[in-house]
Amino acid sequence: MAEGRVVGIDLGTTNSLIAYMQGDSPVVIPGVDGSNLVPSIVALDPMPADGSRPTVTVGNTARKALIETPERVIYSVKRLMGRGVSEVQAELKLFPFRLAADVDAANPNEVPRIQLGEMTFTPPEVSAYILRQLKRNAERFFGAPVTQAVITVPAYFNDAQRQATKDAGRMAGLEVLRLVNEPTAAALAYGLDREKEGVIAVYDFGGGTFDISILKLKDGIFEVLATNGDTHLGGDDIDNLLLAIALDEIRNDYGIDLRPHADAVQALRKAVIEAKIELSFKDTTHFDIELPNGTRYQREIPRAVFEDLIKPILERTAVPCKQVIADAGINPEEIGEVVLVGGSTRIPAVRRQVDAIFHLSTRGKKPHTELNPDEVVALGAAVQAEILGGSAKSTEDMLLLDVTPLSLGIEALGGVVARIIPRNSTIPASATEHFTTGVDGQTNVAIHVLQGERELATDCRSLARFDLKGIPPMSAGMPRIEVKFLIAADGILHVSAREQRSGKEAQIEVKPTYGLTDEQVESMILDSFDNAEADFAKRLLIEARLEAETILAAVERAPQHPAWQKLTEDEKLTIDALKSVLQIVSTGEDANVIRSATVSLDQATRRFAELMMEEAVTSAIRGKTMDKAGEDLGDEIQAPHPMAAAEFK
Ligand code: ADP
Ligand code: MG
């Protein structure tokens, strides 16, 4: 039953992933290129000559456009989600993309739009493209539509940022059943909710951000005690440092300044990232780059040298960790478990740093590293998705809840905040407070919804305003106004106000002041997305044909391979027959028929693939490297990857 499956999504700053529950364990769904990580990069293809709408690409394809058409590429859009024009402008100082020229920076309600080539996009739209790509990957994998998801967000995301994430889901054709805090998801991936009680630290060191969260688990409910971090600290800083060193060395030792050459710098960046990753599991790395004048920049970097270089960067994670422990009001010794999240926690020096901060080895403890650190958030989202999807085994599992990160209330007389839902309340939450009027004959009451911990309204974040009108004139203090706050399971706040004597009522689903309106979201869905059934069928057909073409091309080349001669005549005839079948059906219109013919041909060629592998291994032993042998094989037969797992109806 692939239909109706709820997926879990980690919509990351650097990389995004989609996962689902396969039996009892969460599994990440790979993209067409076989990779589990989809880089959170979106690019606009060149404008077609006929003036039609340019295509949007996502992930590794979009990354390639960074060199050729950087003005049509956007990354790190998560930083811009749910933020006002002024906040976005400050953030953009660090990035090459710009706000659209016609964005009114003076209007506090303006939704920022980013210029991409000749078009402009709001941050939720850009995220929607990433989500749509993930959704497509999952649909391709299941062979069925995917329409419901759980999406993770940083624990510190405020209501506006959460709402923007939800809007992005909707634009991508996904119903977002729940937004889950990333650290909560990581703890879930490790099944820590089964422990019943304890204090957990989640140390998330990703590409561009560092987050540290302290969770308290009680009766299967995670409460975020405190979060801290650095919104501009991550693997990118390590890459930038290594890149700067390499550029300086090349200039000093070879007299070549690569900095003005964007593509050379990009190639060098790629090389330093590869070197960094290699140093996570090797004692030394080596890079070798051809320079424009034909000479080579060659450099050996022992791990010890690398660790010295990055020490100041890693030390920057210690300060927020100390702060978060203080804010949570706990002793480091009370932290029972530490979960490592984020690709950069693969670096051994980072693990040592974590050990030192949380006194782990001295307490005979180890951090959780059993799962891939860049996958754990998505895996946890899949666990939550399964629970919400209704297949949880016990009602106890269903109770798994999240909490509100900040207090919610309204502005009362004198500009003070009347708190209605305190921070860390479990979601769904609802609370009611009663108010009255301050002036005789007052018929309207302004309800100003606020988020934050401060006492004065001006120091809190304004979420929404609405008026309760038409109260019959009464003396001050007579009306009885009931204000009800409800945070639904999806994390979205609904506020209603009702004057109980007259029955007058007003309510609002809280949209942040500069959030998108329902109409805007709706029009963006129509503008940019194709959710129709017909489109889905068409896409499946196109993909099925592509897979068929790939395997047909490989089979076409097969007789030239020495391994072919080792097949029996029968085997060769079967392959030929199935090849003809696939050639015929792949011109047809039925994706399922094409796929099953592709599977049959794939199975018939399995022994050939094994023989080829043997051949490759033998020649590797004869002198070629194993790596190269692997590559040869990869070129020959492209397994039509997810088909084995797909279910056909
Ligand atoms: P985000 O949560 O910010 O989207 P990820 O958790 O996917 O990011 O982490 C991406 C970062 O992890 C990148 O800077 C990448 O270079 C780094 N990274 C991935 N694998 C390794 C490794 N083996 N060693 C060091 N850094 C790594
Ligand atoms: Mg992440």
Coordinates of N, CA and C in Angstrom, one line a residue, residues 450-521:
L450 N 0.7 38.4 20.3 CA 2.2 38.6 20.4 C 2.9 37.3 20.7
Q451 N 4.2 37.2 20.4 CA 5.0 36.0 20.7 C 6.3 36.5 21.4
G452 N 6.6 35.9 22.5 CA 7.9 36.3 23.1 C 7.8 36.2 24.6
E453 N 8.9 36.4 25.3 CA 9.0 36.2 26.7 C 9.0 37.5 27.5
R454 N 9.0 38.7 26.8 CA 9.2 39.9 27.4 C 7.8 40.4 28.0
E455 N 7.9 41.4 28.9 CA 6.7 41.9 29.5 C 5.9 42.9 28.7
L456 N 6.7 43.7 27.9 CA 6.0 44.8 27.2 C 5.8 44.3 25.7
A457 N 4.6 44.7 25.2 CA 4.3 44.3 23.9 C 5.3 44.8 22.8
T458 N 5.9 46.0 23.1 CA 6.8 46.5 22.1 C 8.1 45.7 22.0
D459 N 8.3 44.9 23.0 CA 9.6 44.1 23.0 C 9.3 42.7 22.5
C460 N 8.0 42.3 22.2 CA 7.7 41.0 21.7 C 7.5 41.1 20.2
R461 N 7.4 40.0 19.5 CA 7.1 39.9 18.1 C 5.6 40.0 17.9
S462 N 5.2 40.9 17.0 CA 3.8 41.1 16.7 C 3.4 40.0 15.7
L463 N 2.5 39.2 16.0 CA 2.1 38.1 15.1 C 0.9 38.5 14.2
A464 N -0.1 39.2 14.8 CA -1.3 39.5 14.1 C -2.1 40.5 14.9
R465 N -3.0 41.2 14.2 CA -4.0 42.1 14.9 C -5.3 41.9 14.3
F466 N -6.3 41.9 15.1 CA -7.7 41.9 14.5 C -8.6 42.6 15.5
D467 N -9.8 43.0 15.1 CA -10.7 43.8 15.9 C -11.9 42.9 16.2
L468 N -12.4 43.0 17.5 CA -13.7 42.5 17.8 C -14.6 43.7 17.8
K469 N -15.5 43.7 16.8 CA -16.4 44.9 16.7 C -17.8 44.7 17.1
G470 N -18.5 45.8 17.3 CA -20.0 45.7 17.4 C -20.4 45.2 18.8
I471 N -19.6 45.5 19.8 CA -20.0 45.1 21.2 C -21.0 46.2 21.6
P472 N -22.2 45.8 22.1 CA -23.1 46.8 22.6 C -22.5 47.7 23.6
P473 N -22.8 49.0 23.6 CA -22.2 49.9 24.5 C -22.5 49.6 26.0
M474 N -21.5 49.4 26.8 CA -21.7 49.1 28.2 C -20.7 49.9 29.0
S475 N -20.9 49.9 30.3 CA -19.9 50.6 31.2 C -18.6 49.8 31.1
A476 N -17.5 50.5 31.3 CA -16.2 49.9 31.3 C -16.2 48.7 32.4
G477 N -15.6 47.6 32.0 CA -15.5 46.5 32.9 C -16.7 45.6 32.9
M478 N -17.8 45.9 32.1 CA -18.9 45.1 32.1 C -18.8 44.0 31.0
P479 N -18.3 44.3 29.8 CA -18.2 43.2 28.8 C -17.3 42.1 29.3
R480 N -17.6 40.9 28.9 CA -16.8 39.7 29.3 C -16.3 39.1 28.0
I481 N -15.0 39.4 27.7 CA -14.5 39.0 26.4 C -13.6 37.8 26.6
E482 N -14.0 36.7 26.0 CA -13.2 35.5 26.1 C -12.3 35.4 24.9
V483 N -11.0 35.3 25.2 CA -10.0 35.2 24.1 C -9.4 33.8 24.2
K484 N -9.6 33.1 23.1 CA -9.2 31.7 23.1 C -8.0 31.5 22.1
F485 N -6.9 30.9 22.6 CA -5.8 30.5 21.7 C -5.8 29.0 21.5
L486 N -5.6 28.6 20.3 CA -5.5 27.2 20.0 C -4.4 27.0 19.0
I487 N -3.4 26.1 19.5 CA -2.4 25.7 18.5 C -2.7 24.3 18.1
A488 N -3.0 24.2 16.8 CA -3.4 22.9 16.2 C -2.2 22.0 16.1
A489 N -2.5 20.7 15.8 CA -1.4 19.7 15.7 C -0.4 20.2 14.7
D490 N -0.7 20.9 13.7 CA 0.2 21.4 12.7 C 1.1 22.5 13.2
G491 N 0.8 23.0 14.4 CA 1.7 24.1 15.0 C 1.2 25.5 14.6
I492 N 0.1 25.6 13.9 CA -0.4 26.9 13.5 C -1.4 27.4 14.6
L493 N -1.3 28.7 14.9 CA -2.1 29.3 15.9 C -3.4 29.9 15.4
H494 N -4.5 29.6 16.1 CA -5.8 30.2 15.8 C -6.2 31.0 17.0
V495 N -6.7 32.2 16.8 CA -7.1 33.0 18.0 C -8.5 33.5 17.7
S496 N -9.4 33.4 18.7 CA -10.7 33.9 18.6 C -11.1 34.7 19.8
A497 N -11.9 35.7 19.6 CA -12.4 36.5 20.7 C -13.9 36.6 20.7
R498 N -14.5 36.5 21.8 CA -16.0 36.5 21.9 C -16.5 37.3 23.1
E499 N -17.4 38.2 22.8 CA -18.0 38.9 23.9 C -19.1 38.1 24.3
Q500 N -19.1 37.6 25.6 CA -20.1 36.6 26.0 C -21.5 37.1 26.2
R501 N -21.6 38.4 26.6 CA -23.0 38.9 26.8 C -23.7 39.1 25.5
S502 N -23.0 39.6 24.5 CA -23.7 39.8 23.2 C -23.5 38.7 22.2
G503 N -22.5 37.9 22.4 CA -22.3 36.8 21.5 C -21.5 37.3 20.3
K504 N -21.0 38.5 20.3 CA -20.2 39.0 19.1 C -18.8 38.2 19.1
E505 N -18.4 37.9 17.9 CA -17.2 37.1 17.8 C -16.3 37.5 16.7
A506 N -15.0 37.3 16.8 CA -14.1 37.6 15.7 C -13.0 36.6 15.9
Q507 N -12.4 36.1 14.8 CA -11.3 35.2 15.0 C -10.3 35.3 13.8
I508 N -9.2 34.7 14.0 CA -8.1 34.8 13.0 C -7.3 33.6 13.1
E509 N -6.8 33.1 11.9 CA -5.8 32.1 11.9 C -4.6 33.0 11.8
V510 N -3.6 32.8 12.7 CA -2.6 33.8 12.8 C -1.6 33.6 11.6
K511 N -1.5 34.7 10.8 CA -0.6 34.7 9.7 C 0.4 35.8 10.2
P512 N 1.7 35.5 10.1 CA 2.6 36.6 10.5 C 2.4 37.8 9.6
T513 N 2.7 39.0 10.1 CA 2.4 40.2 9.4 C 3.0 40.2 8.0
Y514 N 4.2 39.7 7.8 CA 4.7 39.7 6.4 C 4.6 38.4 5.8
G515 N 3.8 37.5 6.3 CA 3.6 36.2 5.7 C 2.8 36.3 4.4
L516 N 2.6 35.2 3.7 CA 1.8 35.3 2.5 C 0.3 35.1 2.9
T517 N -0.6 35.7 2.2 CA -2.0 35.4 2.4 C -2.4 34.1 1.7
D518 N -3.5 33.6 2.1 CA -4.0 32.3 1.5 C -4.1 32.5 0.0
E519 N -4.6 33.7 -0.4 CA -4.8 33.9 -1.8 C -3.4 33.9 -2.5
Q520 N -2.4 34.5 -1.9 CA -1.1 34.5 -2.5 C -0.5 33.1 -2.7
V521 N -0.7 32.3 -1.6 CA -0.2 30.9 -1.6 C -1.0 30.2 -2.7

